[in-house]
XYZ file of C-alpha atoms in Angstrom:
666
model
C 14.046 16.622 12.010
C 14.784 18.440 15.355
C 17.357 16.724 17.440
C 18.702 17.892 20.886
C 21.758 20.002 20.970
C 23.847 17.044 22.067
C 22.803 15.144 18.920
C 26.204 15.808 17.309
C 27.531 13.322 19.911
C 24.722 10.708 19.260
C 25.410 7.775 17.144
C 24.204 4.029 16.947
C 27.242 3.207 19.233
C 26.514 5.860 21.790
C 22.814 4.737 21.913
C 22.911 0.950 21.399
C 26.416 0.033 22.327
C 27.813 -1.289 25.794
C 27.251 1.420 28.451
C 25.075 3.372 25.963
C 21.753 5.156 26.385
C 19.656 2.034 25.854
C 21.549 0.297 28.693
C 20.791 3.289 31.005
C 17.186 3.392 29.933
C 16.388 -0.354 30.749
C 16.942 -2.035 33.909
C 16.994 -5.659 32.548
C 19.125 -4.579 29.481
C 21.447 -7.029 27.931
C 23.945 -5.749 25.420
C 23.437 -7.490 22.087
C 26.393 -7.112 19.591
C 24.126 -8.559 16.901
C 21.771 -5.402 17.281
C 24.699 -3.111 17.044
C 26.091 -4.883 13.945
C 22.821 -4.532 12.149
C 22.498 -0.805 13.397
C 25.838 -0.007 11.831
C 24.851 -1.603 8.519
C 21.702 0.373 8.366
C 23.598 3.571 9.315
C 26.038 2.877 6.480
C 23.108 2.410 4.080
C 21.816 5.883 4.942
C 25.093 7.525 4.760
C 25.952 5.945 1.420
C 22.480 6.392 0.019
C 22.343 2.655 -0.816
C 20.051 -0.392 -0.539
C 20.444 -2.875 2.239
C 19.056 -6.386 2.689
C 19.265 -7.231 6.424
C 18.209 -10.593 7.802
C 18.140 -10.491 11.673
C 17.441 -13.630 13.620
C 14.752 -13.628 16.409
C 15.771 -11.753 19.426
C 18.381 -9.425 17.901
C 16.253 -6.276 18.515
C 16.132 -5.305 14.842
C 13.465 -2.806 15.304
C 15.688 -0.474 17.337
C 18.520 -1.428 15.076
C 16.878 0.415 12.245
C 14.885 3.030 13.968
C 17.979 4.580 15.740
C 20.017 5.121 12.423
C 16.832 6.182 10.695
C 16.034 8.993 13.168
C 19.685 9.974 13.295
C 19.789 10.426 9.411
C 18.085 13.836 9.434
C 15.767 12.459 6.672
C 12.013 11.746 6.355
C 11.787 7.910 6.545
C 8.865 5.560 5.945
C 8.747 2.409 8.048
C 6.411 -0.174 6.474
C 5.446 -3.347 8.259
C 3.320 -6.460 7.249
C 1.312 -6.662 10.478
C -0.798 -4.201 12.541
C 0.731 -5.757 15.689
C 4.300 -4.659 14.625
C 2.994 -1.330 13.506
C 1.401 -0.671 16.878
C 4.594 -1.943 18.761
C 6.819 0.430 16.904
C 4.590 3.512 17.418
C 3.320 2.944 20.975
C 6.350 1.183 22.542
C 9.519 1.525 20.684
C 9.379 5.212 19.534
C 8.188 6.376 23.134
C 11.250 4.541 24.540
C 13.630 6.391 21.936
C 12.034 9.765 22.641
C 11.457 9.605 26.509
C 14.186 7.432 27.672
C 17.087 7.848 25.220
C 17.051 11.681 24.452
C 16.019 11.719 20.776
C 13.590 14.421 19.635
C 11.472 13.728 16.635
C 8.023 13.791 15.264
C 6.390 10.603 14.199
C 3.013 9.677 12.592
C 1.038 6.438 12.566
C -0.930 6.021 9.412
C -3.641 3.412 8.281
C -5.613 3.197 5.308
C -8.708 5.435 4.983
C -11.270 2.563 5.655
C -9.879 2.390 9.211
C -11.203 5.841 10.002
C -14.811 7.010 10.604
C -15.774 9.334 7.753
C -17.736 12.311 9.171
C -19.586 12.930 5.985
C -20.819 9.366 5.426
C -21.507 9.094 9.212
C -23.841 12.208 8.984
C -25.677 10.582 5.987
C -25.911 7.209 7.715
C -27.368 8.399 10.937
C -30.311 9.936 9.231
C -31.522 6.505 8.243
C -29.388 3.756 9.873
C -29.733 0.449 8.377
C -28.081 -2.753 9.630
C -27.646 -6.267 8.075
C -29.017 -7.866 11.361
C -30.412 -7.069 14.765
C -27.153 -8.011 16.306
C -25.364 -5.358 14.312
C -27.973 -2.785 15.298
C -27.259 -3.306 18.979
C -23.841 -1.599 18.438
C -25.409 1.616 17.125
C -25.726 3.432 20.394
C -22.222 2.549 21.459
C -20.889 3.661 18.076
C -22.772 7.053 18.268
C -21.286 7.718 21.714
C -17.850 6.972 20.387
C -18.239 9.051 17.292
C -19.159 12.068 19.452
C -15.817 11.924 21.613
C -13.196 10.199 19.545
C -10.273 12.423 18.521
C -8.764 9.966 15.956
C -11.726 8.293 14.445
C -9.737 5.062 14.395
C -11.992 2.036 14.361
C -9.498 0.161 16.559
C -10.724 2.253 19.530
C -14.197 0.380 19.295
C -14.938 -3.240 20.130
C -16.793 -4.035 16.925
C -16.845 -7.492 15.478
C -14.515 -7.952 12.385
C -17.595 -8.833 10.268
C -19.508 -5.477 11.226
C -20.720 -4.829 7.711
C -22.187 -1.324 8.427
C -18.576 0.116 8.685
C -18.175 0.096 5.039
C -20.840 2.820 4.912
C -19.262 4.798 7.764
C -15.822 4.722 6.433
C -14.411 5.656 3.036
C -11.727 4.392 0.530
C -9.913 5.862 -2.270
C -12.926 5.209 -4.619
C -15.405 7.063 -2.379
C -13.387 9.859 -0.635
C -14.318 13.267 -1.859
C -10.968 14.788 -0.771
C -10.906 18.619 -0.532
C -14.352 18.889 -1.937
C -15.944 17.273 1.112
C -18.030 19.647 3.208
C -16.325 18.417 6.369
C -12.833 18.083 4.835
C -11.224 20.403 7.463
C -12.462 18.298 10.421
C -12.042 14.886 8.761
C -9.933 12.425 10.698
C -8.132 11.358 7.659
C -7.187 14.992 6.942
C -5.842 15.386 10.355
C -3.721 12.167 10.084
C -2.263 13.208 6.695
C -1.447 16.782 8.052
C 0.418 15.286 11.044
C 2.173 13.074 8.552
C 3.426 16.149 6.539
C 5.445 17.460 9.545
C 6.756 14.026 10.765
C 10.262 12.784 10.498
C 9.142 9.087 10.657
C 6.002 7.660 9.072
C 4.881 4.237 10.336
C 2.686 2.445 7.752
C 1.681 -1.017 6.760
C 2.652 -2.722 3.313
C -0.775 -2.370 1.895
C -1.112 1.336 2.608
C 2.454 1.906 1.195
C 1.791 0.177 -2.024
C -1.618 1.679 -2.341
C -0.035 5.013 -2.218
C 2.671 4.008 -4.794
C -0.005 2.765 -7.223
C -1.958 6.055 -6.823
C 1.224 8.114 -7.600
C 1.224 6.677 -11.091
C 3.946 4.821 -13.022
C 7.430 6.543 -12.735
C 6.134 9.730 -11.258
C 5.561 11.184 -7.750
C 2.158 12.665 -8.111
C -0.650 12.838 -5.648
C -0.612 10.073 -3.142
C -1.798 9.509 0.420
C 1.697 9.663 1.928
C 3.783 13.005 1.884
C 7.072 12.923 -0.026
C 9.696 10.776 1.760
C 13.445 10.235 1.351
C 13.981 6.663 2.567
C 12.071 3.423 3.122
C 12.528 0.631 5.570
C 10.470 -2.439 4.885
C 10.192 -4.632 8.020
C 8.772 -8.123 7.578
C 9.982 -7.652 3.964
C 9.439 -11.322 3.139
C 5.707 -10.388 2.760
C 6.267 -7.623 0.204
C 5.687 -9.446 -3.000
C 2.077 -10.524 -2.134
C 1.223 -7.041 -0.798
C 2.642 -5.134 -3.730
C 1.169 -7.409 -6.416
C -2.370 -6.816 -5.155
C -2.119 -3.028 -5.693
C -0.352 -3.039 -9.061
C -3.038 -4.872 -10.901
C -6.783 -4.651 -11.841
C -9.641 -6.077 -9.852
C -13.439 -5.899 -10.333
C -15.701 -7.604 -7.765
C -19.438 -7.924 -7.002
C -18.695 -5.836 -3.885
C -17.200 -3.060 -5.794
C -20.296 -2.727 -8.038
C -22.717 -3.188 -5.093
C -20.860 -0.251 -3.300
C -21.219 1.913 -6.385
C -24.875 1.182 -6.835
C -25.558 1.931 -3.196
C -23.580 5.281 -3.293
C -25.134 6.301 -6.567
C -28.628 5.951 -5.025
C -27.655 7.906 -1.973
C -26.071 10.848 -4.026
C -29.381 12.555 -4.544
C -32.386 13.034 -2.259
C -35.520 11.327 -3.573
C -37.218 14.732 -3.964
C -34.665 15.857 -6.477
C -36.029 16.200 -10.014
C -32.999 14.236 -11.328
C -33.612 11.239 -9.021
C -35.685 9.442 -11.357
C -33.250 9.435 -14.271
C -30.433 8.491 -11.807
C -32.445 5.784 -10.277
C -33.215 4.244 -13.694
C -29.734 4.188 -14.616
C -28.614 2.639 -11.360
C -31.337 0.012 -11.425
C -30.046 -0.959 -14.988
C -26.475 -1.257 -13.727
C -27.488 -3.236 -10.751
C -29.553 -5.733 -12.914
C -26.698 -6.321 -15.305
C -23.942 -6.534 -12.522
C -26.067 -8.983 -10.690
C -26.486 -11.028 -13.816
C -22.812 -11.130 -14.405
C -21.684 -12.249 -11.005
C -24.412 -14.829 -10.599
C -23.467 -16.613 -13.654
C -19.700 -16.194 -13.372
C -19.012 -18.913 -10.725
C -20.713 -21.457 -12.941
C -19.309 -20.379 -16.186
C -15.753 -20.104 -14.726
C -15.785 -23.306 -12.738
C -15.403 -21.363 -9.465
C -16.399 -22.917 -6.147
C -16.505 -21.142 -2.730
C -13.673 -22.088 -0.414
C -11.777 -24.022 -3.109
C -9.231 -21.399 -4.129
C -8.943 -19.572 -7.343
C -9.275 -20.468 -11.021
C -7.217 -19.060 -13.862
C -9.081 -17.031 -16.426
C -8.524 -17.358 -20.285
C -10.075 -15.896 -23.275
C -12.280 -18.891 -23.840
C -13.877 -18.770 -20.476
C -14.256 -15.060 -20.507
C -15.814 -15.232 -23.905
C -18.787 -16.904 -22.405
C -19.306 -13.802 -20.177
C -18.642 -11.297 -22.841
C -22.230 -10.267 -23.480
C -22.746 -9.712 -19.727
C -19.566 -7.869 -19.345
C -20.465 -5.575 -22.249
C -23.838 -4.811 -20.696
C -22.232 -3.870 -17.340
C -19.751 -1.656 -19.225
C -22.675 0.082 -21.102
C -24.521 0.617 -17.977
C -21.392 2.280 -16.361
C -20.794 4.441 -19.413
C -24.547 5.697 -19.334
C -24.317 6.348 -15.538
C -20.923 8.246 -16.156
C -22.511 10.333 -19.017
C -25.205 11.434 -16.604
C -22.950 12.349 -13.684
C -20.366 14.044 -15.985
C -22.735 17.041 -16.476
C -23.520 17.456 -12.683
C -21.666 19.483 -10.171
C -22.163 17.792 -6.671
C -18.948 16.243 -5.488
C -20.645 12.873 -4.957
C -21.822 12.799 -8.537
C -18.435 13.859 -10.086
C -16.782 11.209 -8.021
C -19.122 8.590 -9.574
C -17.916 9.631 -13.015
C -14.339 8.706 -12.132
C -15.445 5.401 -10.506
C -17.522 4.365 -13.431
C -14.580 5.152 -15.843
C -12.240 3.088 -13.686
C -14.506 0.240 -13.571
C -14.843 0.217 -17.424
C -11.115 0.442 -17.697
C -10.561 -2.550 -15.459
C -13.294 -4.679 -17.129
C -11.810 -3.883 -20.503
C -8.242 -4.915 -19.260
C -9.632 -8.138 -17.644
C -11.787 -9.417 -20.491
C -8.997 -9.268 -23.093
C -6.650 -11.569 -21.099
C -3.772 -10.425 -23.295
C -0.945 -9.063 -21.225
C 1.760 -11.500 -21.000
C 3.236 -9.890 -17.838
C -0.028 -10.456 -15.895
C -1.748 -13.439 -14.370
C -5.533 -13.399 -14.642
C -7.808 -15.264 -12.183
C -11.135 -15.397 -10.428
C -11.927 -16.280 -6.933
C -15.056 -16.522 -4.683
C -14.775 -15.248 -1.080
C -17.787 -15.401 1.205
C -20.614 -14.093 -0.984
C -18.266 -12.064 -3.134
C -16.912 -12.922 -6.546
C -13.742 -11.279 -7.704
C -12.131 -11.090 -11.274
C -8.439 -10.146 -11.000
C -5.219 -9.404 -12.881
C -1.891 -8.709 -11.275
C 1.700 -8.521 -12.462
C 3.371 -12.020 -12.463
C 6.376 -10.407 -11.008
C 6.617 -7.094 -9.082
C 10.432 -6.540 -9.842
C 9.727 -4.184 -12.791
C 7.070 -2.292 -10.998
C 9.366 -1.638 -8.079
C 12.088 -0.499 -10.358
C 9.791 1.991 -12.192
C 7.717 3.286 -9.276
C 9.969 3.232 -6.250
C 13.688 2.743 -6.972
C 13.925 5.752 -9.174
C 12.348 8.059 -6.492
C 14.258 7.094 -3.321
C 17.981 6.478 -2.993
C 17.840 4.565 0.340
C 15.871 1.405 1.078
C 16.329 -1.214 3.780
C 14.669 -4.601 3.586
C 14.687 -6.418 6.835
C 13.116 -9.659 8.200
C 14.069 -12.833 10.168
C 13.748 -14.631 6.910
C 15.293 -13.217 3.730
C 18.020 -15.782 2.832
C 17.375 -19.245 1.553
C 20.259 -21.593 2.137
C 22.337 -18.629 3.266
C 21.918 -16.627 0.044
C 20.015 -13.471 -0.712
C 19.640 -14.051 -4.436
C 16.202 -15.253 -4.573
C 14.709 -12.479 -2.554
C 16.847 -9.765 -4.404
C 15.730 -10.955 -7.711
C 11.986 -11.072 -6.719
C 12.359 -7.495 -5.420
C 13.871 -6.294 -8.725
C 17.137 -5.422 -7.290
C 18.931 -6.877 -10.199
C 17.983 -6.126 -13.820
C 17.388 -9.002 -16.434
C 21.186 -9.340 -16.988
C 21.751 -9.655 -13.266
C 23.248 -6.219 -12.819
C 22.378 -4.467 -9.642
C 20.065 -1.519 -10.116
C 21.666 0.357 -7.239
C 24.356 -0.095 -4.513
C 23.079 -3.270 -2.781
C 24.630 -4.584 0.348
C 23.699 -7.518 2.517
C 24.075 -8.387 6.203
C 23.111 -11.595 8.076
C 22.862 -11.070 11.830
C 22.428 -14.418 13.726
C 19.897 -14.800 16.625
C 21.418 -14.509 20.156
C 19.386 -17.593 21.073
C 21.106 -20.980 21.679
C 18.738 -23.067 19.430
C 20.905 -26.177 20.015
C 19.962 -26.046 23.735
C 16.641 -24.457 23.582
C 14.941 -26.308 20.683
C 14.657 -29.721 19.234
C 13.569 -30.497 15.674
C 11.447 -33.750 15.484
C 11.565 -35.455 12.010
C 9.578 -38.767 12.124
C 9.880 -40.915 9.006
C 7.242 -43.439 9.938
C 4.351 -41.376 8.671
C 2.913 -41.714 5.117
C 3.971 -39.357 2.384
C 1.667 -36.278 2.588
C 0.390 -37.152 -0.912
C -0.467 -40.652 0.064
C -4.006 -41.823 1.415
C -4.285 -41.945 5.103
C -1.624 -39.142 5.796
C -3.982 -36.906 7.669
C -5.331 -39.630 9.789
C -1.730 -40.784 10.739
C -0.719 -37.075 11.329
C -3.650 -36.700 13.712
C -2.491 -39.544 15.787
C 1.024 -38.246 15.928
C -0.252 -34.896 16.899
C -2.031 -36.438 19.956
C 1.135 -38.258 20.921
C 3.257 -35.118 20.508
C 0.889 -33.102 22.698
C 1.229 -35.674 25.445
C 5.013 -34.937 25.579
C 4.353 -31.243 26.193
C 1.103 -31.235 28.067
C -0.552 -29.489 25.116
C 0.691 -25.906 24.620
C 1.002 -26.405 20.905
C 0.429 -24.645 17.664
C -0.491 -27.161 15.009
C 0.148 -25.363 11.653
C -1.278 -26.548 8.398
C -0.704 -25.622 4.812
C -4.360 -25.976 3.886
C -7.640 -25.199 5.608
C -8.963 -28.713 4.582
C -6.226 -30.626 6.316
C -6.588 -28.310 9.358
C -10.252 -28.968 9.643
C -9.896 -32.764 9.195
C -7.226 -33.011 11.722
C -8.983 -30.963 14.169
C -12.170 -33.114 13.755
C -10.034 -36.306 14.280
C -7.998 -35.086 17.368
C -10.162 -32.656 19.276
C -12.229 -35.185 21.236
C -8.946 -37.045 22.343
C -6.913 -34.083 23.577
C -7.448 -33.329 27.205
C -6.642 -29.592 26.740
C -8.480 -26.474 25.561
C -8.666 -27.074 21.776
C -8.901 -23.985 19.516
C -9.536 -23.626 15.836
C -8.745 -20.715 13.501
C -11.853 -19.043 12.268
C -13.870 -19.827 15.405
C -12.987 -16.473 16.948
C -11.105 -13.399 15.960
C -7.298 -13.990 15.891
C -6.461 -11.950 18.945
C -9.101 -13.665 21.068
C -7.727 -17.014 20.144
C -4.324 -15.963 21.264
C -5.553 -14.621 24.537
C -7.452 -17.858 25.263
C -4.285 -19.900 24.097
C -2.134 -17.941 26.721
C -4.571 -18.437 29.665
C -4.506 -22.252 30.019
C -2.625 -25.103 28.351
C -4.180 -25.363 24.826
C -3.806 -26.848 21.366
C -4.516 -24.421 18.525
C -5.232 -25.749 14.983
C -4.341 -23.072 12.499
C -3.361 -22.222 8.987
C -1.884 -19.455 7.013
C -2.372 -16.399 9.271
C -0.644 -18.054 12.212
C 2.528 -18.901 10.441
C 4.014 -15.441 11.018
C 3.511 -12.344 12.988
C 2.411 -14.276 16.167
C 4.394 -13.919 19.328
C 3.715 -16.235 22.365
C 6.746 -16.091 24.569
C 7.119 -18.327 27.637
C 5.702 -21.692 28.633
C 2.270 -21.229 26.937
C 3.823 -22.305 23.663
C 6.242 -25.299 23.847
C 5.435 -27.101 20.649
C 4.944 -26.209 17.058
C 3.700 -29.027 14.643
C 3.749 -28.553 10.980
C 1.904 -30.874 8.783
C 3.809 -30.675 5.470
C 6.482 -28.680 3.757
C 4.834 -25.255 2.765
C 5.218 -25.446 -0.991
C 2.869 -22.935 -2.577
C 0.226 -24.889 -4.572
C 1.090 -25.075 -8.305
C -2.665 -25.020 -9.019
C -2.791 -21.427 -7.672
C -3.005 -19.179 -10.828
C -0.441 -16.810 -9.619
C 2.059 -19.500 -8.612
C 1.357 -21.252 -12.010
C 1.997 -18.178 -13.853
C 5.390 -17.473 -12.161
C 6.446 -21.066 -12.951
C 5.485 -20.687 -16.604
C 7.405 -17.425 -16.901
C 10.450 -18.832 -15.382
C 10.317 -21.965 -17.532
C 9.801 -19.840 -20.579
C 13.147 -18.013 -19.841
C 14.830 -21.278 -19.618
C 15.137 -21.172 -15.828
C 14.503 -24.024 -13.430
C 11.279 -22.997 -11.580
C 11.556 -25.663 -8.740
C 15.035 -24.783 -7.524
C 14.877 -21.085 -8.529
C 11.370 -20.295 -7.139
C 9.332 -22.915 -5.541
C 12.012 -24.436 -3.195
C 13.488 -21.220 -1.851
C 9.918 -19.802 -1.308
C 8.962 -22.928 0.690
C 12.180 -22.737 2.664
C 11.574 -19.244 3.786
C 7.911 -20.050 4.763
C 9.114 -23.031 6.794
C 11.602 -20.711 8.648
C 8.664 -18.486 9.535
C 6.674 -21.319 10.957
C 9.704 -22.460 13.050
C 10.229 -18.926 14.258
C 6.873 -19.176 16.235
C 8.689 -21.352 18.899
C 11.722 -19.466 20.463
C 10.947 -15.847 21.305
C 13.176 -15.321 24.337
C 16.339 -16.609 25.796
C 14.274 -18.532 28.407
C 12.016 -20.360 25.904
C 12.488 -24.047 25.266
C 10.583 -26.322 23.073
C 9.917 -28.546 20.041
C 9.204 -28.129 16.310
C 7.808 -31.217 14.683
C 7.681 -31.654 10.909
C 5.382 -34.365 9.813
C 6.387 -34.316 6.304
C 8.936 -37.206 5.780
C 10.067 -35.658 2.548
C 12.284 -33.354 4.512
C 14.479 -36.349 5.228
C 13.758 -38.732 2.260
C 14.024 -36.260 -0.615
C 17.249 -34.788 -1.834
C 15.726 -31.287 -1.660
C 15.147 -31.896 1.989
C 18.620 -30.687 2.730
C 17.709 -27.169 1.482
C 15.181 -26.895 4.140
C 17.303 -28.287 6.939
C 20.206 -26.007 6.079
C 17.847 -22.997 6.264
C 16.526 -23.854 9.752
C 18.188 -22.837 13.120
C 20.611 -25.459 14.497
C 18.137 -27.186 16.699
C 18.835 -30.694 18.051
C 17.459 -33.247 15.574
C 15.534 -36.231 16.743
C 13.356 -38.906 14.895
C 12.313 -41.099 17.881
C 9.423 -40.048 20.157
C 10.935 -41.563 23.241
C 14.151 -39.591 22.715
C 12.253 -36.520 22.096
C 10.305 -36.926 25.298
C 13.602 -37.456 27.250
C 15.086 -34.331 25.733
C 12.013 -32.276 26.746
C 11.937 -33.554 30.183
C 15.660 -32.811 30.514
C 16.700 -36.340 31.358
C 19.568 -38.083 29.797
C 18.725 -40.583 27.112
C 20.921 -43.024 25.145
C 21.824 -41.395 21.800
C 21.155 -43.271 18.673
C 22.894 -42.572 15.392
C 19.505 -41.965 13.663
C 18.538 -39.497 16.382
C 21.160 -36.974 15.445
C 22.372 -37.664 11.931
C 20.118 -36.646 8.877
């Protein structure tokens, strides 16, 4: 890293403290002692080569609090985020501020997965015979060609393409399909350019999925070939999302999509005039026939229904598919034997892809690893067979912690009931005997917002229990009444798509505001529409976190029920069984703290600035009537608690209302 000559005088205090460089750089700057407290903790972690768990409440400025000490450390640091929004904010807003306004000199790189970039080699092949799934998709072709001729990055985000634009999978590449250095356009490849820029960068900005895809490629316990250059330290922002992201890359997965892609690429690997095409074609047709047979019968045999979650796999169920699985494996092996003797890069790559599919199918059909959970799911027209580690703790210990000596985990929600134990154990920061695997420090930095004045927590007890008949109908009526209090401007967050769709159907015709529904438009378009006029947005999982709507546009967040993960989910069920097998109490040790952290994320959508003011309404009476409800309440910010709608309305309007004991004491 190259810092200016004056860098010896730079520190987190001179940059972020009172009268420091940040204050000079920003006209509307307000000194935040919470930000400096966190920055000093991160600086200490870098100096001591240790691990840090840093919970930083909304509004503390945690991004700069970790970027400044990271850049001053003189080490190559990876910053990994859960959302594209934060990734872009860091690279296009925060880093330019540090470079241009605060006197730091450094090189940074912004990396995405290969599938985000135009593959020049596949683009050349595609444009010789462009095929589209629909006439609507075909209308984008001229626009895409013009962009391809002028783009310097090849990043799809530069294009205004629909999220469902299916042809993009044939214009981009993945770790399965990339030819690497054997590609004829390797030197001009957009991904090659990004990777080379990363090799000279001091700071790498990535997302969790790319980070763990890289870690999985490097192999267990070694630092082999990956998609990221060597790095010295890692900062995980939005670290509460790590477990799911990591688990998806440390397992095995075979899908109908994966086999369809292999068939398509194999057919395109040789020209029809090549003398070998007939043999290759017959092998591919055989593979396609057997794979279509497998995935057409799998949903019926496994009891899988579209849009109804996942089903656990067991030996008895998979035994019913054993003949079909063996036929697919034999077809893959036959294709692999043919391509093994060939020399074209596309064909030699097929050999590896076939071998990996055979290995994954073999692992899946045995269903014998006690450390993995096996399940199947249907998504759209695709069917997936999956296995992933029940816990990622050991994977992180073996793959990550032995290779880097400094790791910072940060989020607005890491602690449950004021303790970091739950998160630390899930991340493998303690071994099975409870001994830390490294020097682990914690810091909890409160939000600078005045939640007692800025927010109210509405906890009605007159609604039915969420498991009782009629709950969603009663909830819809309460949603309508609550929206009258704030004039709309509400997020209505659900723990299931079914409840979301039902409540939306019941309430939409009675709400005199713009009513939006998750899934009707892309997420960013929904947010833009929400900000334009008073609106009510019915949404589920993807709007619980990573969404920022400051100001008056959002004044009410309604949550239908406590966000316990479904025990019917195969992954959740496997984690519960594993804890119980160890003699541990799964509800208090896993389900409750996980739900408390999720609820804090939902609450966090409301207050985003010092000027914001609004209401969070929890329609699940169990938060008050059940003994475990206190665990949720103690995890939430100290908002004014009310359970009467008239008192809530008076609070929101800023008028005085007579206090009742049941309005303030839960």
